């Protein structure tokens, strides 16, 4: 076995970092996770796990837990502004016959599943901490932490998300996420009985609304909106429910029903701009590697950001397990990850662009199908 990546530091205890911690512990590596957020909580409503995310989680034994905690999904149904059904893009069951094509679950449940698995794996977790400096030699990375402590590692994995500090420390400030000109509104509400998979409502210039099932009793209602050009508008937190209802006002059918019945002034509405980033290959320098949103972030149009983060973690563990020296393992990691992530970043950006420009005859169905095909190819 290659001994050059035995002791591994993971910076960031989100989806990428936690999956990597479990996968790397399963191949016998010594793993330490540092997470900036002292509460280790997660912000957001729910997440769609496409079949490729389930397939990757299956390799570390966590897919079934996610399905048990969520709601199965089988494709995407498209409707017009008033709720008239247009077409459905079915999803292949790519994780295998015993798994649904996709799964929706709350972010907090996914986080709890990953956190439990990391605790059980024997990884060390340090909360409320980040890196202050990283210095590499040929044989190790020397790290000072924000509390003044110090340690050396064989490999540092930057899994610290869109605004990655590790990316800035190692790759410089040149690579920053770009706001694409769209924002997303979401709110958890009781599930309508008919909503058994993703529903999207094309509101033309009013944006795209949708429902995503998350559990037998829960779904979220979303709106992807294109605000006027300029930076994303900001709202005080207490104004979000009213602003969300106002933006959903042009929609009829089930969207109007959910808006009027369930988005109340007390509702927790999550509002996020869409940002994108694709770090050129390779995503490593020496013994520091970036994974997840730190390396590639995409809009949510094909719901593949977290799936790519999970796949990164699984592929990294597979390549390190091969026993080859670290440079070869990281090189092969890039060969397996770059083009795949790039294709999905580009598809997401294209779908976002079509919505922003209100492109007539945009082939949304074709591109959505293409994203499913890419997701289905083996990693
Ligand atoms: C509106 C919206 C909807 C989405 N829906 C989906 C979906 O349905 N399906 C899907 O697959 N993807 C979806 N995504 C994308 C998905 O959320 C991300 O791709 C995914 O969260 C990336 O995981 P990550 O671990 O790389 O980053 P994060 O989830 O951002 O985790 C990063 C972690 O690092 C920590 N951290 C940050 N800085 C530091 C630091 N300096 N030191 C230590 N720790 C640090 C953070 O606290 C956090 O815990 C969506 C994104 C958006 C914006």
Short mmCIF file of C-alpha atoms and ligand atoms in Angstrom, two decimals:
data_model
loop_
_atom_site.label_atom_id
_atom_site.label_comp_id
_atom_site.label_asym_id
_atom_site.label_seq_id
_atom_site.Cartn_x
_atom_site.Cartn_y
_atom_site.Cartn_z
CA UNK A 1 0.00 0.00 0.00
CA UNK A 2 1.16 3.55 -0.72
CA UNK A 3 2.06 5.11 2.62
CA UNK A 4 2.23 8.64 1.24
CA UNK A 5 -1.41 9.52 1.97
CA UNK A 6 -2.06 7.86 5.30
CA UNK A 7 -2.82 10.91 7.43
CA UNK A 8 -5.45 13.13 5.86
CA UNK A 9 -6.94 16.48 6.90
CA UNK A 10 -10.36 17.39 5.51
CA UNK A 11 -11.27 21.07 5.72
CA UNK A 12 -15.06 21.46 5.73
CA UNK A 13 -17.67 19.15 7.27
CA UNK A 14 -20.37 19.54 4.60
CA UNK A 15 -21.57 16.99 2.05
CA UNK A 16 -18.21 16.57 0.28
CA UNK A 17 -16.07 16.57 3.42
CA UNK A 18 -18.24 14.18 5.42
CA UNK A 19 -18.60 11.72 2.53
CA UNK A 20 -14.84 11.84 2.01
CA UNK A 21 -14.22 11.23 5.72
CA UNK A 22 -16.39 8.08 5.70
CA UNK A 23 -14.93 6.77 2.43
CA UNK A 24 -11.32 7.39 3.52
CA UNK A 25 -11.86 5.78 6.92
CA UNK A 26 -13.30 2.74 5.14
CA UNK A 27 -9.97 2.29 3.34
CA UNK A 28 -8.09 2.60 6.63
CA UNK A 29 -6.79 6.16 6.46
CA UNK A 30 -6.30 8.36 9.50
CA UNK A 31 -8.78 11.21 9.02
CA UNK A 32 -9.27 14.53 10.76
CA UNK A 33 -12.11 16.92 9.84
CA UNK A 34 -12.11 20.61 10.75
CA UNK A 35 -15.40 22.48 10.39
CA UNK A 36 -15.72 26.22 10.79
CA UNK A 37 -19.30 26.19 12.05
CA UNK A 38 -19.18 25.37 15.81
CA UNK A 39 -22.82 24.14 15.68
CA UNK A 40 -22.07 21.90 12.63
CA UNK A 41 -25.62 22.73 11.50
CA UNK A 42 -26.78 22.99 7.92
CA UNK A 43 -28.74 25.77 6.20
CA UNK A 44 -31.34 24.97 3.56
CA UNK A 45 -34.56 23.11 2.94
CA UNK A 46 -34.13 19.90 1.00
CA UNK A 47 -31.97 18.23 -1.57
CA UNK A 48 -32.63 16.04 -4.61
CA UNK A 49 -30.38 13.01 -4.78
CA UNK A 50 -30.25 11.89 -8.38
CA UNK A 51 -29.58 8.21 -9.08
CA UNK A 52 -25.85 8.75 -9.41
CA UNK A 53 -25.73 10.24 -5.89
CA UNK A 54 -27.51 7.13 -4.58
CA UNK A 55 -25.16 4.89 -6.57
CA UNK A 56 -22.12 6.63 -5.02
CA UNK A 57 -23.59 6.57 -1.49
CA UNK A 58 -24.32 2.86 -1.92
CA UNK A 59 -20.56 2.24 -2.16
CA UNK A 60 -20.12 3.46 1.42
CA UNK A 61 -23.35 1.90 2.70
CA UNK A 62 -25.39 5.08 3.12
CA UNK A 63 -27.89 5.05 0.23
CA UNK A 64 -30.53 2.99 2.03
CA UNK A 65 -30.45 5.31 5.05
CA UNK A 66 -31.05 8.31 2.79
CA UNK A 67 -33.97 6.61 1.08
CA UNK A 68 -35.49 5.63 4.42
CA UNK A 69 -35.22 9.27 5.55
CA UNK A 70 -36.61 10.77 2.35
CA UNK A 71 -39.14 10.34 -0.43
CA UNK A 72 -38.46 8.44 -3.68
CA UNK A 73 -38.54 10.39 -6.95
CA UNK A 74 -38.94 9.09 -10.48
CA UNK A 75 -38.36 11.90 -12.93
CA UNK A 76 -39.45 15.47 -13.56
CA UNK A 77 -42.95 16.58 -14.59
CA UNK A 78 -43.28 19.89 -16.40
CA UNK A 79 -46.39 22.16 -16.18
CA UNK A 80 -47.32 25.63 -17.44
CA UNK A 81 -48.01 28.72 -15.33
CA UNK A 82 -51.58 27.65 -14.57
CA UNK A 83 -50.64 24.08 -13.67
CA UNK A 84 -51.53 22.32 -16.94
CA UNK A 85 -49.35 19.23 -17.44
CA UNK A 86 -46.96 19.52 -20.42
CA UNK A 87 -44.53 16.57 -20.43
CA UNK A 88 -42.47 14.31 -18.18
CA UNK A 89 -38.78 13.48 -18.40
CA UNK A 90 -38.44 10.04 -16.80
CA UNK A 91 -35.28 9.18 -14.92
CA UNK A 92 -33.45 5.89 -15.31
CA UNK A 93 -32.98 3.85 -12.09
CA UNK A 94 -29.21 4.09 -12.39
CA UNK A 95 -28.38 3.06 -8.82
CA UNK A 96 -29.77 -0.40 -9.53
CA UNK A 97 -33.16 -2.13 -9.50
CA UNK A 98 -33.47 -2.04 -5.70
CA UNK A 99 -33.21 1.78 -5.61
CA UNK A 100 -35.64 4.45 -6.90
CA UNK A 101 -34.39 6.67 -9.76
CA UNK A 102 -33.96 9.53 -7.28
CA UNK A 103 -34.65 10.59 -3.72
CA UNK A 104 -35.64 13.85 -2.05
CA UNK A 105 -34.79 14.50 1.59
CA UNK A 106 -34.27 17.40 3.96
CA UNK A 107 -30.76 18.77 4.23
CA UNK A 108 -30.85 18.32 7.99
CA UNK A 109 -31.63 14.59 7.63
CA UNK A 110 -28.85 14.09 5.09
CA UNK A 111 -26.46 15.97 7.35
CA UNK A 112 -27.44 13.83 10.35
CA UNK A 113 -26.86 10.61 8.36
CA UNK A 114 -23.42 11.78 7.24
CA UNK A 115 -22.48 13.09 10.70
CA UNK A 116 -23.45 9.79 12.37
CA UNK A 117 -21.42 7.85 9.81
CA UNK A 118 -18.37 10.06 10.38
CA UNK A 119 -18.62 9.71 14.16
CA UNK A 120 -18.90 5.93 13.84
CA UNK A 121 -15.99 5.81 11.37
CA UNK A 122 -13.50 6.90 14.01
CA UNK A 123 -12.49 10.11 12.23
CA UNK A 124 -11.47 12.99 14.48
CA UNK A 125 -13.80 15.99 14.24
CA UNK A 126 -12.83 19.46 15.42
CA UNK A 127 -15.56 22.10 15.30
CA UNK A 128 -15.32 25.89 15.21
CA UNK A 129 -11.94 25.62 13.57
CA UNK A 130 -10.31 26.37 10.24
CA UNK A 131 -6.86 26.47 8.72
CA UNK A 132 -4.75 29.61 9.00
CA UNK A 133 -1.73 28.63 6.89
CA UNK A 134 -0.75 25.72 4.67
CA UNK A 135 2.89 25.06 3.74
CA UNK A 136 3.94 22.06 1.68
CA UNK A 137 7.14 20.11 1.19
CA UNK A 138 7.48 17.09 -1.06
CA UNK A 139 6.54 14.75 1.77
CA UNK A 140 3.94 16.62 3.88
CA UNK A 141 1.65 19.60 4.37
CA UNK A 142 2.26 21.65 7.51
CA UNK A 143 -0.92 23.28 8.78
CA UNK A 144 -1.49 25.94 11.39
CA UNK A 145 -5.07 26.23 12.60
CA UNK A 146 -7.12 29.25 13.61
CA UNK A 147 -6.70 28.33 17.31
CA UNK A 148 -2.91 28.42 16.94
CA UNK A 149 -2.45 24.63 16.97
CA UNK A 150 -0.22 22.96 14.41
CA UNK A 151 0.03 19.56 12.67
CA UNK A 152 1.39 17.87 9.55
CA UNK A 153 -0.53 15.70 7.07
CA UNK A 154 0.20 13.59 4.02
CA UNK A 155 -2.81 15.06 2.19
CA UNK A 156 -5.14 18.03 2.77
CA UNK A 157 -8.60 17.89 1.16
CA UNK A 158 -10.29 21.28 0.78
CA UNK A 159 -14.03 20.55 1.02
CA UNK A 160 -14.92 24.00 2.30
CA UNK A 161 -17.53 24.93 -0.28
CA UNK A 162 -18.17 27.74 -2.71
CA UNK A 163 -16.13 30.42 -0.89
CA UNK A 164 -13.29 27.98 -0.13
CA UNK A 165 -10.47 29.33 1.99
CA UNK A 166 -8.25 26.40 0.98
CA UNK A 167 -8.77 27.38 -2.67
CA UNK A 168 -7.67 30.92 -1.90
CA UNK A 169 -4.66 29.81 0.14
CA UNK A 170 -3.43 27.37 -2.49
CA UNK A 171 -4.72 28.68 -5.85
CA UNK A 172 -4.88 32.41 -5.04
CA UNK A 173 -7.84 34.81 -5.33
CA UNK A 174 -8.17 34.50 -9.10
CA UNK A 175 -10.88 31.83 -8.95
CA UNK A 176 -14.13 33.15 -7.49
CA UNK A 177 -17.74 32.04 -7.91
CA UNK A 178 -19.81 34.06 -10.37
CA UNK A 179 -23.39 35.14 -9.70
CA UNK A 180 -25.35 33.95 -12.74
CA UNK A 181 -28.21 36.48 -12.49
CA UNK A 182 -30.79 34.14 -10.94
CA UNK A 183 -31.95 33.58 -7.38
CA UNK A 184 -33.80 30.68 -5.77
CA UNK A 185 -36.58 30.85 -3.17
CA UNK A 186 -37.53 27.75 -1.18
CA UNK A 187 -39.76 26.82 1.72
CA UNK A 188 -40.73 23.49 3.31
CA UNK A 189 -44.48 22.83 3.32
CA UNK A 190 -46.77 19.82 3.81
CA UNK A 191 -46.58 17.48 0.80
CA UNK A 192 -49.57 17.46 -1.54
CA UNK A 193 -50.57 13.76 -1.92
CA UNK A 194 -50.10 13.84 -5.73
CA UNK A 195 -46.56 15.18 -5.53
CA UNK A 196 -44.60 11.95 -5.73
CA UNK A 197 -41.77 13.29 -7.89
CA UNK A 198 -40.36 16.68 -8.98
CA UNK A 199 -42.91 19.08 -10.53
CA UNK A 200 -41.76 22.22 -12.37
CA UNK A 201 -44.07 25.06 -13.50
CA UNK A 202 -42.84 27.27 -16.33
CA UNK A 203 -43.87 30.82 -15.48
CA UNK A 204 -42.01 32.40 -18.41
CA UNK A 205 -40.82 35.86 -17.28
CA UNK A 206 -42.18 35.17 -13.78
CA UNK A 207 -39.68 32.38 -13.29
CA UNK A 208 -39.93 28.66 -12.66
CA UNK A 209 -41.81 27.31 -9.65
CA UNK A 210 -41.72 23.73 -8.43
CA UNK A 211 -42.42 21.10 -5.81
CA UNK A 212 -39.91 18.52 -4.55
CA UNK A 213 -41.09 15.71 -2.22
CA UNK A 214 -38.86 15.29 0.85
CA UNK A 215 -40.75 12.83 3.09
CA UNK A 216 -44.24 11.30 3.27
CA UNK A 217 -45.47 14.49 5.01
CA UNK A 218 -43.12 17.09 3.54
CA UNK A 219 -42.13 18.77 0.27
CA UNK A 220 -40.55 22.09 -0.65
CA UNK A 221 -41.90 24.73 -2.96
CA UNK A 222 -39.29 26.52 -5.02
CA UNK A 223 -39.08 29.51 -7.32
CA UNK A 224 -36.15 30.28 -9.61
CA UNK A 225 -36.35 33.95 -10.50
CA UNK A 226 -34.36 36.28 -12.75
CA UNK A 227 -34.19 39.64 -10.94
CA UNK A 228 -33.28 42.84 -12.84
CA UNK A 229 -29.60 43.01 -13.91
CA UNK A 230 -27.14 43.85 -11.16
CA UNK A 231 -26.17 42.15 -7.92
CA UNK A 232 -28.77 39.85 -6.31
CA UNK A 233 -31.41 41.82 -4.37
CA UNK A 234 -31.18 41.55 -0.58
CA UNK A 235 -34.10 41.24 1.84
CA UNK A 236 -34.36 41.40 5.63
CA UNK A 237 -35.14 37.87 6.84
CA UNK A 238 -38.59 38.82 8.18
CA UNK A 239 -39.62 40.16 4.74
CA UNK A 240 -38.85 36.92 2.89
CA UNK A 241 -42.27 35.17 3.22
CA UNK A 242 -44.21 38.19 1.87
CA UNK A 243 -41.66 38.77 -0.91
CA UNK A 244 -41.87 35.07 -1.85
CA UNK A 245 -45.70 35.09 -1.96
CA UNK A 246 -45.60 38.23 -4.11
CA UNK A 247 -43.30 36.55 -6.63
CA UNK A 248 -45.53 33.46 -6.78
CA UNK A 249 -48.65 35.60 -7.36
CA UNK A 250 -48.78 35.05 -11.17
CA UNK A 251 -48.92 31.25 -10.74
CA UNK A 252 -52.24 29.41 -10.67
CA UNK A 253 -53.15 25.77 -9.98
CA UNK A 254 -51.40 23.91 -7.15
CA UNK A 255 -48.69 26.56 -6.77
CA UNK A 256 -51.33 29.15 -5.86
CA UNK A 257 -52.91 26.70 -3.42
CA UNK A 258 -49.62 26.00 -1.62
CA UNK A 259 -48.62 29.69 -1.67
CA UNK A 260 -51.87 30.83 -0.08
CA UNK A 261 -52.23 28.01 2.38
CA UNK A 262 -48.69 27.36 3.57
CA UNK A 263 -46.31 30.28 3.00
CA UNK A 264 -47.15 32.29 6.08
CA UNK A 265 -45.33 35.15 7.75
CA UNK A 266 -43.86 32.65 10.21
CA UNK A 267 -42.56 30.34 7.47
CA UNK A 268 -38.84 29.83 7.11
CA UNK A 269 -38.08 30.94 3.57
CA UNK A 270 -34.59 30.24 2.23
CA UNK A 271 -33.35 32.67 -0.40
CA UNK A 272 -30.10 32.05 -2.27
CA UNK A 273 -28.42 33.48 -5.38
CA UNK A 274 -27.18 30.94 -7.92
CA UNK A 275 -23.42 31.02 -8.29
CA UNK A 276 -21.15 28.95 -10.46
CA UNK A 277 -17.47 28.06 -10.58
CA UNK A 278 -15.29 25.65 -12.50
CA UNK A 279 -11.69 25.51 -11.38
CA UNK A 280 -9.44 24.52 -14.29
CA UNK A 281 -7.86 21.08 -14.01
CA UNK A 282 -6.03 19.96 -11.95
CA UNK A 283 -7.81 20.69 -8.67
CA UNK A 284 -4.67 19.89 -6.68
CA UNK A 285 -1.34 21.47 -5.98
CA UNK A 286 1.16 19.02 -4.58
CA UNK A 287 -0.57 17.45 -1.58
CA UNK A 288 -3.62 19.73 -1.38
CA UNK A 289 -6.76 18.75 -3.32
CA UNK A 290 -10.10 20.56 -3.68
CA UNK A 291 -13.37 18.63 -3.97
CA UNK A 292 -17.07 19.56 -4.10
CA UNK A 293 -18.23 23.15 -4.54
CA UNK A 294 -14.72 24.38 -3.74
CA UNK A 295 -13.69 23.04 -7.18
CA UNK A 296 -16.94 23.03 -9.17
CA UNK A 297 -20.20 24.72 -8.24
CA UNK A 298 -23.26 24.75 -10.45
CA UNK A 299 -26.76 26.19 -10.43
CA UNK A 300 -29.42 23.76 -9.19
CA UNK A 301 -31.05 23.28 -12.64
CA UNK A 302 -30.12 19.59 -12.88
CA UNK A 303 -29.67 19.05 -9.11
CA UNK A 304 -26.17 17.62 -9.46
CA UNK A 305 -23.96 19.82 -7.21
CA UNK A 306 -24.11 17.60 -4.16
CA UNK A 307 -24.06 14.47 -6.32
CA UNK A 308 -20.76 15.60 -7.84
CA UNK A 309 -19.39 16.37 -4.35
CA UNK A 310 -20.31 12.84 -3.19
CA UNK A 311 -18.82 11.24 -6.32
CA UNK A 312 -15.58 13.23 -5.83
CA UNK A 313 -15.23 11.77 -2.34
CA UNK A 314 -15.86 8.19 -3.49
CA UNK A 315 -13.48 8.44 -6.44
CA UNK A 316 -10.76 9.94 -4.25
CA UNK A 317 -10.95 7.00 -1.84
CA UNK A 318 -10.92 4.52 -4.75
CA UNK A 319 -7.84 6.09 -6.28
CA UNK A 320 -5.95 6.27 -2.99
CA UNK A 321 -6.86 2.65 -2.29
CA UNK A 322 -5.22 1.62 -5.56
CA UNK A 323 -1.90 1.89 -3.73
CA UNK A 324 -0.20 3.99 -6.39
CA UNK A 325 1.92 6.98 -5.36
CA UNK A 326 -0.10 10.11 -4.56
CA UNK A 327 0.71 12.09 -7.75
CA UNK A 328 -0.58 9.25 -9.94
CA UNK A 329 -3.65 8.75 -7.75
CA UNK A 330 -4.52 12.46 -7.93
CA UNK A 331 -3.90 12.53 -11.66
CA UNK A 332 -6.29 9.62 -12.17
CA UNK A 333 -8.80 11.33 -9.86
CA UNK A 334 -8.76 14.32 -12.24
CA UNK A 335 -9.15 12.09 -15.29
CA UNK A 336 -12.29 10.61 -13.77
CA UNK A 337 -13.76 13.87 -12.44
CA UNK A 338 -12.97 16.91 -14.58
CA UNK A 339 -14.89 16.36 -17.83
CA UNK A 340 -17.89 14.92 -16.02
CA UNK A 341 -18.22 17.86 -13.62
CA UNK A 342 -17.50 20.35 -16.42
CA UNK A 343 -20.31 18.92 -18.57
CA UNK A 344 -22.84 19.26 -15.74
CA UNK A 345 -21.68 22.78 -14.82
CA UNK A 346 -22.15 23.74 -18.48
CA UNK A 347 -25.59 22.12 -18.83
CA UNK A 348 -26.79 23.85 -15.66
CA UNK A 349 -25.46 27.19 -16.90
CA UNK A 350 -27.13 26.70 -20.29
CA UNK A 351 -30.52 25.97 -18.71
CA UNK A 352 -30.11 29.04 -16.51
CA UNK A 353 -29.17 31.16 -19.53
CA UNK A 354 -32.25 30.02 -21.48
CA UNK A 355 -34.45 30.99 -18.55
CA UNK A 356 -32.78 34.38 -18.14
CA UNK A 357 -33.06 35.15 -21.86
CA UNK A 358 -36.51 33.57 -22.22
CA UNK A 359 -35.11 31.78 -25.27
CA UNK A 360 -37.95 30.60 -27.52
CA UNK A 361 -37.83 26.88 -28.43
CA UNK A 362 -35.11 26.17 -25.87
CA UNK A 363 -34.64 22.40 -25.73
CA UNK A 364 -35.08 22.07 -21.95
CA UNK A 365 -36.36 18.51 -22.28
CA UNK A 366 -33.38 17.45 -24.42
CA UNK A 367 -30.80 19.00 -22.13
CA UNK A 368 -32.45 17.59 -19.01
CA UNK A 369 -32.36 14.14 -20.63
CA UNK A 370 -28.69 14.71 -21.50
CA UNK A 371 -27.91 15.47 -17.84
CA UNK A 372 -29.56 12.16 -16.84
CA UNK A 373 -27.48 10.32 -19.48
CA UNK A 374 -24.25 11.84 -18.16
CA UNK A 375 -25.25 11.05 -14.59
CA UNK A 376 -25.92 7.44 -15.58
CA UNK A 377 -22.45 6.81 -17.04
CA UNK A 378 -20.22 4.91 -14.62
CA UNK A 379 -17.77 6.99 -12.58
C1 LIG B 1 -30.59 26.67 -4.15
C2 LIG B 1 -29.74 25.45 -4.29
C3 LIG B 1 -30.33 24.20 -4.45
C4 LIG B 1 -29.53 23.06 -4.61
N1 LIG B 1 -30.14 21.86 -4.78
C5 LIG B 1 -29.39 20.75 -5.00
C6 LIG B 1 -29.99 19.48 -5.20
O1 LIG B 1 -31.22 19.36 -5.14
N2 LIG B 1 -29.20 18.41 -5.45
C7 LIG B 1 -27.84 18.51 -5.49
O2 LIG B 1 -27.15 17.49 -5.74
N3 LIG B 1 -27.22 19.70 -5.27
C8 LIG B 1 -27.96 20.81 -5.01
N4 LIG B 1 -27.36 22.01 -4.77
C9 LIG B 1 -25.88 22.07 -4.71
C10 LIG B 1 -25.36 21.58 -3.35
O3 LIG B 1 -25.99 22.28 -2.29
C11 LIG B 1 -23.85 21.79 -3.25
O4 LIG B 1 -23.24 21.36 -4.45
C12 LIG B 1 -23.27 21.00 -2.08
O5 LIG B 1 -23.79 21.51 -0.86
C13 LIG B 1 -21.75 21.09 -2.09
O6 LIG B 1 -21.25 20.41 -0.98
P1 LIG B 1 -19.84 20.85 -0.36
O7 LIG B 1 -19.61 19.94 0.78
O8 LIG B 1 -18.83 20.96 -1.43
O9 LIG B 1 -20.07 22.33 0.16
P2 LIG B 1 -20.99 22.81 1.39
O10 LIG B 1 -22.23 22.00 1.45
O11 LIG B 1 -21.10 24.28 1.23
O12 LIG B 1 -20.12 22.48 2.70
C14 LIG B 1 -18.96 23.19 2.98
C15 LIG B 1 -18.68 23.01 4.46
O13 LIG B 1 -17.43 23.64 4.76
C16 LIG B 1 -17.57 24.48 5.90
N5 LIG B 1 -16.59 25.54 5.76
C17 LIG B 1 -16.65 26.65 4.97
N6 LIG B 1 -15.52 27.35 5.06
C18 LIG B 1 -14.72 26.67 5.92
C19 LIG B 1 -13.42 26.89 6.41
N7 LIG B 1 -12.69 27.96 6.03
N8 LIG B 1 -12.89 26.00 7.28
C20 LIG B 1 -13.60 24.91 7.68
N9 LIG B 1 -14.84 24.66 7.25
C21 LIG B 1 -15.40 25.52 6.37
C22 LIG B 1 -19.01 24.95 5.85
O14 LIG B 1 -19.46 25.38 7.13
C23 LIG B 1 -19.71 23.68 5.38
O15 LIG B 1 -20.01 22.82 6.44
C24 LIG B 1 -28.11 23.17 -4.62
C25 LIG B 1 -27.53 24.42 -4.44
C26 LIG B 1 -28.32 25.54 -4.28
C27 LIG B 1 -27.67 26.88 -4.10
#
